[in-house]
PDB file of N, CA and C in Angstrom:
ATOM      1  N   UNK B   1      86.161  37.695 123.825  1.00  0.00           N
ATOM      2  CA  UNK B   1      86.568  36.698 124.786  1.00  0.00           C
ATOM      3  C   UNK B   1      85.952  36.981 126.148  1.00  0.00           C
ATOM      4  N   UNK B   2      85.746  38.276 126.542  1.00  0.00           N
ATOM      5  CA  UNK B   2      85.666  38.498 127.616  1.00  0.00           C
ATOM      6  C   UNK B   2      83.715  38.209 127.969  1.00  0.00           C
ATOM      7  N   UNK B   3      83.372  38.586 126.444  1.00  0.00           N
ATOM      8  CA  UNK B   3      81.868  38.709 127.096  1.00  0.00           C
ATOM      9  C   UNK B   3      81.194  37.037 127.077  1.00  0.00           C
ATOM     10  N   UNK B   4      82.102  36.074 126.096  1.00  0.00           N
ATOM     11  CA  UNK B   4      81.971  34.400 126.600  1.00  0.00           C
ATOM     12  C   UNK B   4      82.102  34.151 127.447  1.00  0.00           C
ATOM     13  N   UNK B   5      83.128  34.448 128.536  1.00  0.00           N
ATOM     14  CA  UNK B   5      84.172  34.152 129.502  1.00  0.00           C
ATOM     15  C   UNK B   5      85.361  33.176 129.129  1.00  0.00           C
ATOM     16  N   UNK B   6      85.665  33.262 128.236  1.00  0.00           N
ATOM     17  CA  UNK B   6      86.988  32.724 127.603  1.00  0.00           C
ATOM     18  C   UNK B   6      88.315  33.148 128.683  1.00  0.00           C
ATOM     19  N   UNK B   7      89.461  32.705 128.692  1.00  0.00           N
ATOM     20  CA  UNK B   7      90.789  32.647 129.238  1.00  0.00           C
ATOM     21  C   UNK B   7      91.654  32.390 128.106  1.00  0.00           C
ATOM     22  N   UNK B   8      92.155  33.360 128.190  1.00  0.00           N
ATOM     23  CA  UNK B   8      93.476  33.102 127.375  1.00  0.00           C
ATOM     24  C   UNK B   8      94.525  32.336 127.818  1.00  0.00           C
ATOM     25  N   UNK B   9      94.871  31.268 127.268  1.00  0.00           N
ATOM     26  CA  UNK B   9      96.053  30.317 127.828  1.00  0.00           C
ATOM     27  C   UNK B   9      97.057  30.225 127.283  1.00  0.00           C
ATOM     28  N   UNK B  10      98.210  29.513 127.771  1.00  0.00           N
ATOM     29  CA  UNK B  10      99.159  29.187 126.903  1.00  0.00           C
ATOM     30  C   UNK B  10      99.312  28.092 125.675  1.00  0.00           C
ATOM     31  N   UNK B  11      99.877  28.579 124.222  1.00  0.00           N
ATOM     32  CA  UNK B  11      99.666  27.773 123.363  1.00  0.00           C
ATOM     33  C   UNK B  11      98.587  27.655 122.709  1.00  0.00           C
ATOM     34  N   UNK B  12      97.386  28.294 123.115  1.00  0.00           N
ATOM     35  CA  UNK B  12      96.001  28.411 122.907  1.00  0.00           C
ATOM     36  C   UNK B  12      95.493  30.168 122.306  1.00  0.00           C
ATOM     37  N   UNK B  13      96.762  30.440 121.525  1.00  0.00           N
ATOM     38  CA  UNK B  13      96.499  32.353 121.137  1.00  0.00           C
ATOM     39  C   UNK B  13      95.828  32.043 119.833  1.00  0.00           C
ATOM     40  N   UNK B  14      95.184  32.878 119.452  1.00  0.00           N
ATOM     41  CA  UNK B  14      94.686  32.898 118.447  1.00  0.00           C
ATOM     42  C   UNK B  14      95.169  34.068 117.566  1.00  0.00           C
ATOM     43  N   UNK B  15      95.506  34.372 116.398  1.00  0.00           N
ATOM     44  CA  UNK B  15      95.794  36.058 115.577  1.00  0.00           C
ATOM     45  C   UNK B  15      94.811  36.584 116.067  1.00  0.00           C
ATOM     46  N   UNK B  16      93.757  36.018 116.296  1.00  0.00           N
ATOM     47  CA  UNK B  16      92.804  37.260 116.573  1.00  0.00           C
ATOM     48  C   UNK B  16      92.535  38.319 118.056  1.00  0.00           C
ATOM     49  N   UNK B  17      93.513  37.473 119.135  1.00  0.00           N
ATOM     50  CA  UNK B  17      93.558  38.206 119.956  1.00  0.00           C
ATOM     51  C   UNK B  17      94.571  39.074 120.267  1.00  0.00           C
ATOM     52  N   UNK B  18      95.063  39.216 119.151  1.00  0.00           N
ATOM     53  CA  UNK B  18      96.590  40.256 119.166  1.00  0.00           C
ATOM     54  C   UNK B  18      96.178  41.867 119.001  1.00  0.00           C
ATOM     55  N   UNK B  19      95.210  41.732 118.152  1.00  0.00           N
ATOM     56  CA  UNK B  19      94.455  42.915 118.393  1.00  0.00           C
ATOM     57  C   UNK B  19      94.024  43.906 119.139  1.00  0.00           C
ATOM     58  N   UNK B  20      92.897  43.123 119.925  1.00  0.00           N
ATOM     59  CA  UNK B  20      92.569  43.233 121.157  1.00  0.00           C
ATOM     60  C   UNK B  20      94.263  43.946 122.200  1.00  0.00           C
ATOM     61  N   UNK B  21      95.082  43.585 122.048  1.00  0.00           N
ATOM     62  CA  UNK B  21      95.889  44.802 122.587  1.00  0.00           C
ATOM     63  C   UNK B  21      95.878  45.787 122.307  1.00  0.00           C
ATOM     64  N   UNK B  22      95.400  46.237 121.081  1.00  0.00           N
ATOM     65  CA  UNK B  22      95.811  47.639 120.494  1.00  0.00           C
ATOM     66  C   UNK B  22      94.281  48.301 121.049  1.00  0.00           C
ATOM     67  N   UNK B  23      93.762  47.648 121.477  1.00  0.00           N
ATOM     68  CA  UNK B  23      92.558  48.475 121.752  1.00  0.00           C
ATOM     69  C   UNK B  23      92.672  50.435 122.536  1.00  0.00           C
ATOM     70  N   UNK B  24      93.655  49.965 123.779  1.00  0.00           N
ATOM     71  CA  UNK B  24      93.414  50.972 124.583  1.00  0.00           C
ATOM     72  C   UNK B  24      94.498  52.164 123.769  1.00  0.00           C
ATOM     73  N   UNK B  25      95.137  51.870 122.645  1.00  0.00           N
ATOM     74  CA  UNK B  25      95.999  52.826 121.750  1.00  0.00           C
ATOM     75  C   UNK B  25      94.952  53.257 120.492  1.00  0.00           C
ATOM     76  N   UNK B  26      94.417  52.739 120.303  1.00  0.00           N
ATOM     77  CA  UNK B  26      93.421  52.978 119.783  1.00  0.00           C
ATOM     78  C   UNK B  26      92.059  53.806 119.709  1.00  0.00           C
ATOM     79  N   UNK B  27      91.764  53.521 121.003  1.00  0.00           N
ATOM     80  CA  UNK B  27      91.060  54.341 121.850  1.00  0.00           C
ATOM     81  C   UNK B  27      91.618  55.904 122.636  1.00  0.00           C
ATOM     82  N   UNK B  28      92.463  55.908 122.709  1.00  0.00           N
ATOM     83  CA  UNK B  28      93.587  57.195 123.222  1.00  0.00           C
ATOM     84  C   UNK B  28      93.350  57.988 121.992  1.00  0.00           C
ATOM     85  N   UNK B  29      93.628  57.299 120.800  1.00  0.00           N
ATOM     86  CA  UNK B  29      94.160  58.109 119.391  1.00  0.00           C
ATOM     87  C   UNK B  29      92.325  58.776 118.891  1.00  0.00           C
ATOM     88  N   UNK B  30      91.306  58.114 119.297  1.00  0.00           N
ATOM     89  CA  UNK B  30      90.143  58.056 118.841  1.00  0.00           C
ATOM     90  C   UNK B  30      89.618  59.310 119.374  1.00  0.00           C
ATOM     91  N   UNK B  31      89.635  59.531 121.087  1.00  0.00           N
ATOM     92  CA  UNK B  31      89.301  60.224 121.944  1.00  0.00           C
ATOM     93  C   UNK B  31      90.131  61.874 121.615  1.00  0.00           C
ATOM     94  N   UNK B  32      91.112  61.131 121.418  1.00  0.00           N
ATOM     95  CA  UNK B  32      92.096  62.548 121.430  1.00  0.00           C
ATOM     96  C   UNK B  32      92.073  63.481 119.942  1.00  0.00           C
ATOM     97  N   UNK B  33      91.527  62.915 118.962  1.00  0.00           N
ATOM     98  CA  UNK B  33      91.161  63.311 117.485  1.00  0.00           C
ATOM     99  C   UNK B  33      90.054  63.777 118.113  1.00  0.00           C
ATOM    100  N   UNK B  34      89.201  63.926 118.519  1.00  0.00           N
ATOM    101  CA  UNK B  34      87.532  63.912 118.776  1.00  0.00           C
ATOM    102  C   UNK B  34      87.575  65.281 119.993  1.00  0.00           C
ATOM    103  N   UNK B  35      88.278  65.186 120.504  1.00  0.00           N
ATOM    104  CA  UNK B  35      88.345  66.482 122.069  1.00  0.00           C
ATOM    105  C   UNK B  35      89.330  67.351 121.230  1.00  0.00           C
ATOM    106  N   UNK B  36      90.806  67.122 120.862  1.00  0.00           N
ATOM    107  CA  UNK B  36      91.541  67.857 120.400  1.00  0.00           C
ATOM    108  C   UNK B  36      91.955  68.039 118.884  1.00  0.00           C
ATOM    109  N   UNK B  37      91.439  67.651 117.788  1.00  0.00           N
ATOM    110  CA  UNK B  37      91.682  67.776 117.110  1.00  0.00           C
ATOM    111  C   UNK B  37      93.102  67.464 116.273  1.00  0.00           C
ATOM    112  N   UNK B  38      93.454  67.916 115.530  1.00  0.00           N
ATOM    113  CA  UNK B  38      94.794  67.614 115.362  1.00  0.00           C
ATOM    114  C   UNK B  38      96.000  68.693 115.776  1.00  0.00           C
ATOM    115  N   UNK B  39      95.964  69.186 116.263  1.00  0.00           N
ATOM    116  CA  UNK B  39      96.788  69.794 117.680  1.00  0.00           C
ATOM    117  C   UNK B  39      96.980  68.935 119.069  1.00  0.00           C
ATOM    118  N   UNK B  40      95.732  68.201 119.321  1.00  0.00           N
ATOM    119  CA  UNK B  40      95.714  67.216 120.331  1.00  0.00           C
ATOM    120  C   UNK B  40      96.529  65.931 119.877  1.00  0.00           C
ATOM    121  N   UNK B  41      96.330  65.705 118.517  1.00  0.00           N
ATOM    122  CA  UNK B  41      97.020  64.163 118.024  1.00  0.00           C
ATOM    123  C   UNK B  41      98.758  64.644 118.417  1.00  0.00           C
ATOM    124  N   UNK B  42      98.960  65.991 117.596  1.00  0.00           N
ATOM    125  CA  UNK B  42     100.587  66.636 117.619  1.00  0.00           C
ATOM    126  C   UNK B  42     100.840  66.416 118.951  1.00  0.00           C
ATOM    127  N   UNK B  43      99.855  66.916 120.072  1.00  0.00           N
ATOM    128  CA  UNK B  43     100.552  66.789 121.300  1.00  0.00           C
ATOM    129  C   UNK B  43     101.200  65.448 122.154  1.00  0.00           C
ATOM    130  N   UNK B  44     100.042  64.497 121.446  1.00  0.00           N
ATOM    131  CA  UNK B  44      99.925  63.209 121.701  1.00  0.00           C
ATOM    132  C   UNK B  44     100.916  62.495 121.685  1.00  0.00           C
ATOM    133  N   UNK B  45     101.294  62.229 120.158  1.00  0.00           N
ATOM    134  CA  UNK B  45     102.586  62.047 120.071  1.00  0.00           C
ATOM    135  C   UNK B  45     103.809  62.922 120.561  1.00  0.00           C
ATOM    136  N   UNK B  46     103.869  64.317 120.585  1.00  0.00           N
ATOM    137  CA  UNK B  46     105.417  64.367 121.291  1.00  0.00           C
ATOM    138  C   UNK B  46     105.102  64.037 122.687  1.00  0.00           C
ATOM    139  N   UNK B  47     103.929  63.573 123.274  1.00  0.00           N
ATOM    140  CA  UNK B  47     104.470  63.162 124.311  1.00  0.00           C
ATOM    141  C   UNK B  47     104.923  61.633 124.849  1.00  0.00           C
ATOM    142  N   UNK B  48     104.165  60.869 123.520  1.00  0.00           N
ATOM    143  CA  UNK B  48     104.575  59.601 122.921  1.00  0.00           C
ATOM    144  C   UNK B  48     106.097  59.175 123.095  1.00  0.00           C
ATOM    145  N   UNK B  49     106.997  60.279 122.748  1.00  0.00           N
ATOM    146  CA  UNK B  49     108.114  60.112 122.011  1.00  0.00           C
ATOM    147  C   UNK B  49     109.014  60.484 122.922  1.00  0.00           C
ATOM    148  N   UNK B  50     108.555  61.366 124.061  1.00  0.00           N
ATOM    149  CA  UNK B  50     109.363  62.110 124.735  1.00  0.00           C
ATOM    150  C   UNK B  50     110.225  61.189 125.391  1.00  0.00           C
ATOM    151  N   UNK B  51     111.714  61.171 125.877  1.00  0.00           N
ATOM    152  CA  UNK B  51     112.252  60.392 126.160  1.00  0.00           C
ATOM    153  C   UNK B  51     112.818  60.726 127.563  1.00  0.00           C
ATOM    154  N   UNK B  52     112.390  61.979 127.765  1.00  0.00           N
ATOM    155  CA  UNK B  52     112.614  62.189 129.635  1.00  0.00           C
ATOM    156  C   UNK B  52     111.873  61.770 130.199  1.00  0.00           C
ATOM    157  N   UNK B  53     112.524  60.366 130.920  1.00  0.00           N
ATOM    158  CA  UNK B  53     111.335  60.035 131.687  1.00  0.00           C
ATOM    159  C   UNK B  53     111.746  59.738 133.616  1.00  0.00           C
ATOM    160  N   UNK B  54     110.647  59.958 134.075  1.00  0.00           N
ATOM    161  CA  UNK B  54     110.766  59.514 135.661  1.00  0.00           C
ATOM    162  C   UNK B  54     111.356  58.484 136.145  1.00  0.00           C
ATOM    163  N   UNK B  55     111.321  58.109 137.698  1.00  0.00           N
ATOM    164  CA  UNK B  55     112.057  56.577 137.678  1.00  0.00           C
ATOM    165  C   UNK B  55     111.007  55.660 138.286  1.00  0.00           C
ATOM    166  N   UNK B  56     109.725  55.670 137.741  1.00  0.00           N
ATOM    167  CA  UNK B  56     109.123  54.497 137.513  1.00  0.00           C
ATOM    168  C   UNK B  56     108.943  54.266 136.958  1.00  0.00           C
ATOM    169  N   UNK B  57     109.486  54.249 135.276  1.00  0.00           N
ATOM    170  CA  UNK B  57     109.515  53.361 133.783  1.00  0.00           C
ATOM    171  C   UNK B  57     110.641  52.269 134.405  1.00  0.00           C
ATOM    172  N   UNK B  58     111.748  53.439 135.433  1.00  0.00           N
ATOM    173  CA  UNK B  58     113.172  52.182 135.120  1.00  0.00           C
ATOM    174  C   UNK B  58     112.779  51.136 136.204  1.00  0.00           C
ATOM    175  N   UNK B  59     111.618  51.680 137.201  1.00  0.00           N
ATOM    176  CA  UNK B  59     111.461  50.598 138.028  1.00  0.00           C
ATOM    177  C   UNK B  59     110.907  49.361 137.566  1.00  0.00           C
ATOM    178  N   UNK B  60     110.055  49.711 136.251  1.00  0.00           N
ATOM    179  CA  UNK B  60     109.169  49.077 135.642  1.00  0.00           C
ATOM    180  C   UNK B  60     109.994  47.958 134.893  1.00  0.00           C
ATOM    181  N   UNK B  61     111.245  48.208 134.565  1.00  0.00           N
ATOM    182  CA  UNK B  61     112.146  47.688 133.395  1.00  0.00           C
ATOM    183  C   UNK B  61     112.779  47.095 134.639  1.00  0.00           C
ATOM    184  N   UNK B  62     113.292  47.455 135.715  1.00  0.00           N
ATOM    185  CA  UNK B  62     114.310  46.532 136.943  1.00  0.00           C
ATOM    186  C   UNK B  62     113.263  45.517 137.428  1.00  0.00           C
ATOM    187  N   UNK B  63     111.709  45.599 137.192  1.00  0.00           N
ATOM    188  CA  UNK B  63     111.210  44.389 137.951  1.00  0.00           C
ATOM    189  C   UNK B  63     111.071  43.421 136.835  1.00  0.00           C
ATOM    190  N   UNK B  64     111.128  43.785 135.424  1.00  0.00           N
ATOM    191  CA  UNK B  64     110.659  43.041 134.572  1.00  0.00           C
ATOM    192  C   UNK B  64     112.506  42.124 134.603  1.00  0.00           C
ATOM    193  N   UNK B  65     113.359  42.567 134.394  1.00  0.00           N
ATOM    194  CA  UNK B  65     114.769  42.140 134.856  1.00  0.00           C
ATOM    195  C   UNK B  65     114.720  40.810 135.537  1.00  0.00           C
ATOM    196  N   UNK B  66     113.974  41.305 137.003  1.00  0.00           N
ATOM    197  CA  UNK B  66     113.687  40.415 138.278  1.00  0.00           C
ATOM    198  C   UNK B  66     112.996  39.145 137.756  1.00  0.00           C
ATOM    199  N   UNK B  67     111.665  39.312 136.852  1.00  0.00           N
ATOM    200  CA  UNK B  67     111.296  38.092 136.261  1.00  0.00           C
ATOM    201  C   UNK B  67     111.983  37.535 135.689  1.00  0.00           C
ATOM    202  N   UNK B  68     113.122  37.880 134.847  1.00  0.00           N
ATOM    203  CA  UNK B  68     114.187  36.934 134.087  1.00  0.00           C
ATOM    204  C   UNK B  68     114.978  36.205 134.768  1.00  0.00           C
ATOM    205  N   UNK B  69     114.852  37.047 135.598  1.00  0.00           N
ATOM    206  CA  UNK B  69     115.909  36.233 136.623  1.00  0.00           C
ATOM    207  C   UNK B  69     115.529  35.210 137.577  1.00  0.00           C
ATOM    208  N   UNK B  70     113.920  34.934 137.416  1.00  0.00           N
ATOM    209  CA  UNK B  70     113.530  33.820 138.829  1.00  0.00           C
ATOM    210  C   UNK B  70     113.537  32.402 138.023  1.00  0.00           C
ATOM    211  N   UNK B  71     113.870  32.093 136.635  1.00  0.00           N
ATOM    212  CA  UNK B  71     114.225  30.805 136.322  1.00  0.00           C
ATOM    213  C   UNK B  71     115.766  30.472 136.718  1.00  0.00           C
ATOM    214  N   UNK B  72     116.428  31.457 137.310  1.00  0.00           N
ATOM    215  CA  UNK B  72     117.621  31.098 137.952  1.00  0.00           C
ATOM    216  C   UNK B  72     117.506  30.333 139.268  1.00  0.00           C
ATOM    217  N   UNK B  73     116.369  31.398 139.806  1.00  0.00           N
ATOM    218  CA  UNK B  73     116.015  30.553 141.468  1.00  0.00           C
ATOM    219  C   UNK B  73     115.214  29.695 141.539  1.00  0.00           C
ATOM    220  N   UNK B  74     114.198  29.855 140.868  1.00  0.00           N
ATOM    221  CA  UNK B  74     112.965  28.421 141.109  1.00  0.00           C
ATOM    222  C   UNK B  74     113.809  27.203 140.039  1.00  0.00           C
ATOM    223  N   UNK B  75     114.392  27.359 139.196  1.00  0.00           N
ATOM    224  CA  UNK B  75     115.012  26.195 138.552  1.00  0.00           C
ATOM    225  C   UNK B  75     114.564  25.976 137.051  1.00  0.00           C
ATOM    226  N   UNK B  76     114.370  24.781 136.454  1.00  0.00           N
ATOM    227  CA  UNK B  76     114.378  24.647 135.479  1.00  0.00           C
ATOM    228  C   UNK B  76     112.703  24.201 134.593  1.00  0.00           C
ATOM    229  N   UNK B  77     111.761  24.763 135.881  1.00  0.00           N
ATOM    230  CA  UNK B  77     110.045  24.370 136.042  1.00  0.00           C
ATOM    231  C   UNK B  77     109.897  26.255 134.725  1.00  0.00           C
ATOM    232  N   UNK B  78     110.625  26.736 135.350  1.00  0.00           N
ATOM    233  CA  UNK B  78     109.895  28.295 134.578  1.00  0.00           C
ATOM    234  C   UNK B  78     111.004  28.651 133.383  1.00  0.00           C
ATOM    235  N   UNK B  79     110.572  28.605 132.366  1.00  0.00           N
ATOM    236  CA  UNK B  79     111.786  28.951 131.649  1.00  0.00           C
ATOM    237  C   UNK B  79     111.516  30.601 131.075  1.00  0.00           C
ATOM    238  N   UNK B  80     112.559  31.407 130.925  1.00  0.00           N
ATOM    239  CA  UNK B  80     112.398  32.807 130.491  1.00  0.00           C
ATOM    240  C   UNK B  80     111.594  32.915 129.424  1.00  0.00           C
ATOM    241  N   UNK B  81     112.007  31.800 127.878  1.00  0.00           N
ATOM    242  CA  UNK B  81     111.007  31.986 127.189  1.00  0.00           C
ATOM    243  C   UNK B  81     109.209  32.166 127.674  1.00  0.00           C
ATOM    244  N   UNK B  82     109.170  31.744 128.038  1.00  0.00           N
ATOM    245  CA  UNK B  82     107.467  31.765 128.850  1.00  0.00           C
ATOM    246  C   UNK B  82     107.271  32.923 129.557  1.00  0.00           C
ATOM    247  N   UNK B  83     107.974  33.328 130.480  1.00  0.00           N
ATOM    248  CA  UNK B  83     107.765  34.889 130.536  1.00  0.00           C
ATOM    249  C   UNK B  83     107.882  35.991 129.651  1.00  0.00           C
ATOM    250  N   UNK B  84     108.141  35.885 128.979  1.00  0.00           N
ATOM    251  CA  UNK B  84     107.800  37.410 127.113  1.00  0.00           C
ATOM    252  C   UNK B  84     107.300  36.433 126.499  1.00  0.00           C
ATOM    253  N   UNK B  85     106.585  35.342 126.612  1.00  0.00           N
ATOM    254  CA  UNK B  85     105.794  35.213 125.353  1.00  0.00           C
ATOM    255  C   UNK B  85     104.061  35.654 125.527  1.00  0.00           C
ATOM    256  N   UNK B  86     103.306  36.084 124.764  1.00  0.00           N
ATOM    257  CA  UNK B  86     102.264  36.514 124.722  1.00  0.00           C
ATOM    258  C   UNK B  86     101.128  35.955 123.742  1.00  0.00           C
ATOM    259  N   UNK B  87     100.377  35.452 124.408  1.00  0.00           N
ATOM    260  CA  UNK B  87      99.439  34.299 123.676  1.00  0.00           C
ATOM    261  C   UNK B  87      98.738  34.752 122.519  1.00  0.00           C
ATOM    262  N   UNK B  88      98.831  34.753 121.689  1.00  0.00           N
ATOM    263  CA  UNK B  88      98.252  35.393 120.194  1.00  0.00           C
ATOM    264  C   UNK B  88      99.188  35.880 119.414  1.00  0.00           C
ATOM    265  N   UNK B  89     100.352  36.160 119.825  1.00  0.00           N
ATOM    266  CA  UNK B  89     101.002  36.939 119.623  1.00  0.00           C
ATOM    267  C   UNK B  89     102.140  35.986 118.881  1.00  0.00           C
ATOM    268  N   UNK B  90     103.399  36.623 117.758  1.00  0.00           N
ATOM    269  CA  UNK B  90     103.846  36.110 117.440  1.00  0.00           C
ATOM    270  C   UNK B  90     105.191  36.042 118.161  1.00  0.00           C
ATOM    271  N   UNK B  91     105.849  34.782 118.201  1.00  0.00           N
ATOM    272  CA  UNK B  91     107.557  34.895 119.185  1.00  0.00           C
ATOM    273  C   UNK B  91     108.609  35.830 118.423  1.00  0.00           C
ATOM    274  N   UNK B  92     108.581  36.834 118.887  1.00  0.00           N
ATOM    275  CA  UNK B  92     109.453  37.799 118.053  1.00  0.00           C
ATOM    276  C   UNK B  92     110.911  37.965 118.724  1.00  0.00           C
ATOM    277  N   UNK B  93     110.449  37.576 119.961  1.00  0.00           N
ATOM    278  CA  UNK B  93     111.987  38.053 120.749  1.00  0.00           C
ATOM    279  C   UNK B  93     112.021  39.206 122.004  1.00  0.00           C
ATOM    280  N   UNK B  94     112.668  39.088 122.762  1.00  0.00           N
ATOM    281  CA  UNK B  94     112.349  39.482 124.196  1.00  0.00           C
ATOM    282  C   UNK B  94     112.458  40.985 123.931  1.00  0.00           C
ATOM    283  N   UNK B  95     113.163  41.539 123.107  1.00  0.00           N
ATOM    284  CA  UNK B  95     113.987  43.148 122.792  1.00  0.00           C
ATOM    285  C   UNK B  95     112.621  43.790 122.209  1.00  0.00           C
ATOM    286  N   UNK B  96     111.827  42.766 121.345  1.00  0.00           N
ATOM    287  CA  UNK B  96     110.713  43.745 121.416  1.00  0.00           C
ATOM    288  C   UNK B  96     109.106  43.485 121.677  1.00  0.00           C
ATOM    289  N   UNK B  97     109.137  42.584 123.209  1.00  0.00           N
ATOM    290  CA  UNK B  97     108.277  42.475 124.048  1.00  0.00           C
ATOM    291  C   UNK B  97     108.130  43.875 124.997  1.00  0.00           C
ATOM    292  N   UNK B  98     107.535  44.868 125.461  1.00  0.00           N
ATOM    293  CA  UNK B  98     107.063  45.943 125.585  1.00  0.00           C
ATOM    294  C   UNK B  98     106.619  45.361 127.498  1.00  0.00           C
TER     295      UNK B  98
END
Protein backbone atom coordinates (compact mmCIF):
# COMPACT_ATOMS: atom_id res chain seq x y z
CA UNK A 1 0.00 0.00 0.00
CA UNK A 2 2.50 2.20 0.98
CA UNK A 3 4.85 1.92 -2.05
CA UNK A 4 1.37 2.77 -4.49
CA UNK A 5 0.43 5.43 -2.18
CA UNK A 6 -2.75 3.86 -1.20
CA UNK A 7 -4.77 5.15 2.17
CA UNK A 8 -6.42 3.04 4.11
CA UNK A 9 -10.03 4.14 4.71
CA UNK A 10 -12.97 3.37 6.32
CA UNK A 11 -15.08 0.41 5.07
CA UNK A 12 -12.47 0.06 2.41
CA UNK A 13 -10.08 -2.87 4.57
CA UNK A 14 -9.11 -5.45 2.78
CA UNK A 15 -7.92 -9.23 4.73
CA UNK A 16 -4.99 -8.43 3.27
CA UNK A 17 -4.03 -5.57 5.22
CA UNK A 18 -4.44 -7.17 8.57
CA UNK A 19 -1.26 -8.56 8.18
CA UNK A 20 0.68 -5.90 7.53
CA UNK A 21 0.18 -5.27 11.38
CA UNK A 22 1.99 -8.12 12.40
CA UNK A 23 4.85 -6.94 10.59
CA UNK A 24 6.83 -5.08 13.35
CA UNK A 25 6.13 -8.53 15.74
CA UNK A 26 7.41 -10.25 13.30
CA UNK A 27 10.30 -8.54 12.69
CA UNK A 28 11.25 -8.30 16.62
CA UNK A 29 10.84 -12.26 16.66
CA UNK A 30 13.11 -12.46 13.31
CA UNK A 31 15.92 -10.12 14.60
CA UNK A 32 15.92 -11.53 17.99
CA UNK A 33 16.28 -15.44 16.72
CA UNK A 34 19.19 -14.13 14.48
CA UNK A 35 21.35 -11.85 17.36
CA UNK A 36 20.14 -14.10 20.26
CA UNK A 37 19.33 -17.20 19.53
CA UNK A 38 16.97 -19.04 21.48
CA UNK A 39 17.92 -17.66 24.85
CA UNK A 40 17.11 -14.28 23.20
CA UNK A 41 13.50 -15.63 21.97
CA UNK A 42 13.18 -17.03 26.09
CA UNK A 43 14.06 -13.59 27.04
CA UNK A 44 11.76 -12.06 24.64
CA UNK A 45 8.92 -13.45 25.71
CA UNK A 46 9.25 -13.21 29.54
CA UNK A 47 9.50 -9.91 28.85
CA UNK A 48 6.41 -10.14 26.61
CA UNK A 49 4.49 -11.43 29.49
CA UNK A 50 5.82 -9.55 32.25
CA UNK A 51 3.04 -7.88 33.94
CA UNK A 52 4.91 -5.17 36.07
CA UNK A 53 4.44 -2.46 34.35
CA UNK A 54 5.18 1.51 34.57
CA UNK A 55 2.54 4.23 34.45
CA UNK A 56 2.68 4.93 30.92
CA UNK A 57 0.81 1.71 29.69
CA UNK A 58 -2.04 3.07 32.26
CA UNK A 59 -1.64 6.44 30.73
CA UNK A 60 -1.91 4.81 27.48
CA UNK A 61 -5.23 2.89 28.52
CA UNK A 62 -6.71 6.45 30.46
CA UNK A 63 -6.29 8.29 27.05
CA UNK A 64 -7.68 5.54 25.04
CA UNK A 65 -10.80 5.78 27.86
CA UNK A 66 -10.78 9.64 26.87
CA UNK A 67 -11.54 8.61 23.19
CA UNK A 68 -14.62 6.69 24.31
CA UNK A 69 -15.68 9.18 25.90
CA UNK A 70 -15.66 12.20 23.20
CA UNK A 71 -18.91 10.69 21.47
CA UNK A 72 -20.41 11.89 24.72
CA UNK A 73 -19.15 15.52 24.00
CA UNK A 74 -19.02 16.06 20.30
CA UNK A 75 -22.49 14.16 20.06
CA UNK A 76 -23.93 11.77 17.95
CA UNK A 77 -21.41 12.71 14.49
CA UNK A 78 -18.59 10.13 16.20
CA UNK A 79 -19.81 7.01 17.36
CA UNK A 80 -17.44 4.68 19.72
CA UNK A 81 -17.90 1.90 17.35
CA UNK A 82 -15.60 3.81 14.82
CA UNK A 83 -13.03 4.43 17.21
CA UNK A 84 -11.80 0.41 17.81
CA UNK A 85 -12.64 -0.44 14.57
CA UNK A 86 -9.63 -1.18 12.34
CA UNK A 87 -9.85 -1.28 8.61
CA UNK A 88 -8.99 -4.83 7.43
CA UNK A 89 -9.57 -6.05 10.34
CA UNK A 90 -12.37 -8.08 11.60
CA UNK A 91 -15.19 -6.33 14.29
CA UNK A 92 -14.33 -8.43 17.14
CA UNK A 93 -15.12 -6.14 19.95
CA UNK A 94 -13.54 -3.34 21.87
CA UNK A 95 -11.98 -5.92 24.88
CA UNK A 96 -9.82 -7.16 22.28
CA UNK A 97 -8.80 -4.09 20.27
CA UNK A 98 -5.08 -3.61 21.62
Amino acid sequence: MAVRGEVSRPGQGWPTHLPGLLGPALAALVVTALAGGRPGLSDLWARCTRWRVGWAPWLAVGAVLVLLAVPLVVGPEVSRRDLVLVSGAPAVGLLTVP
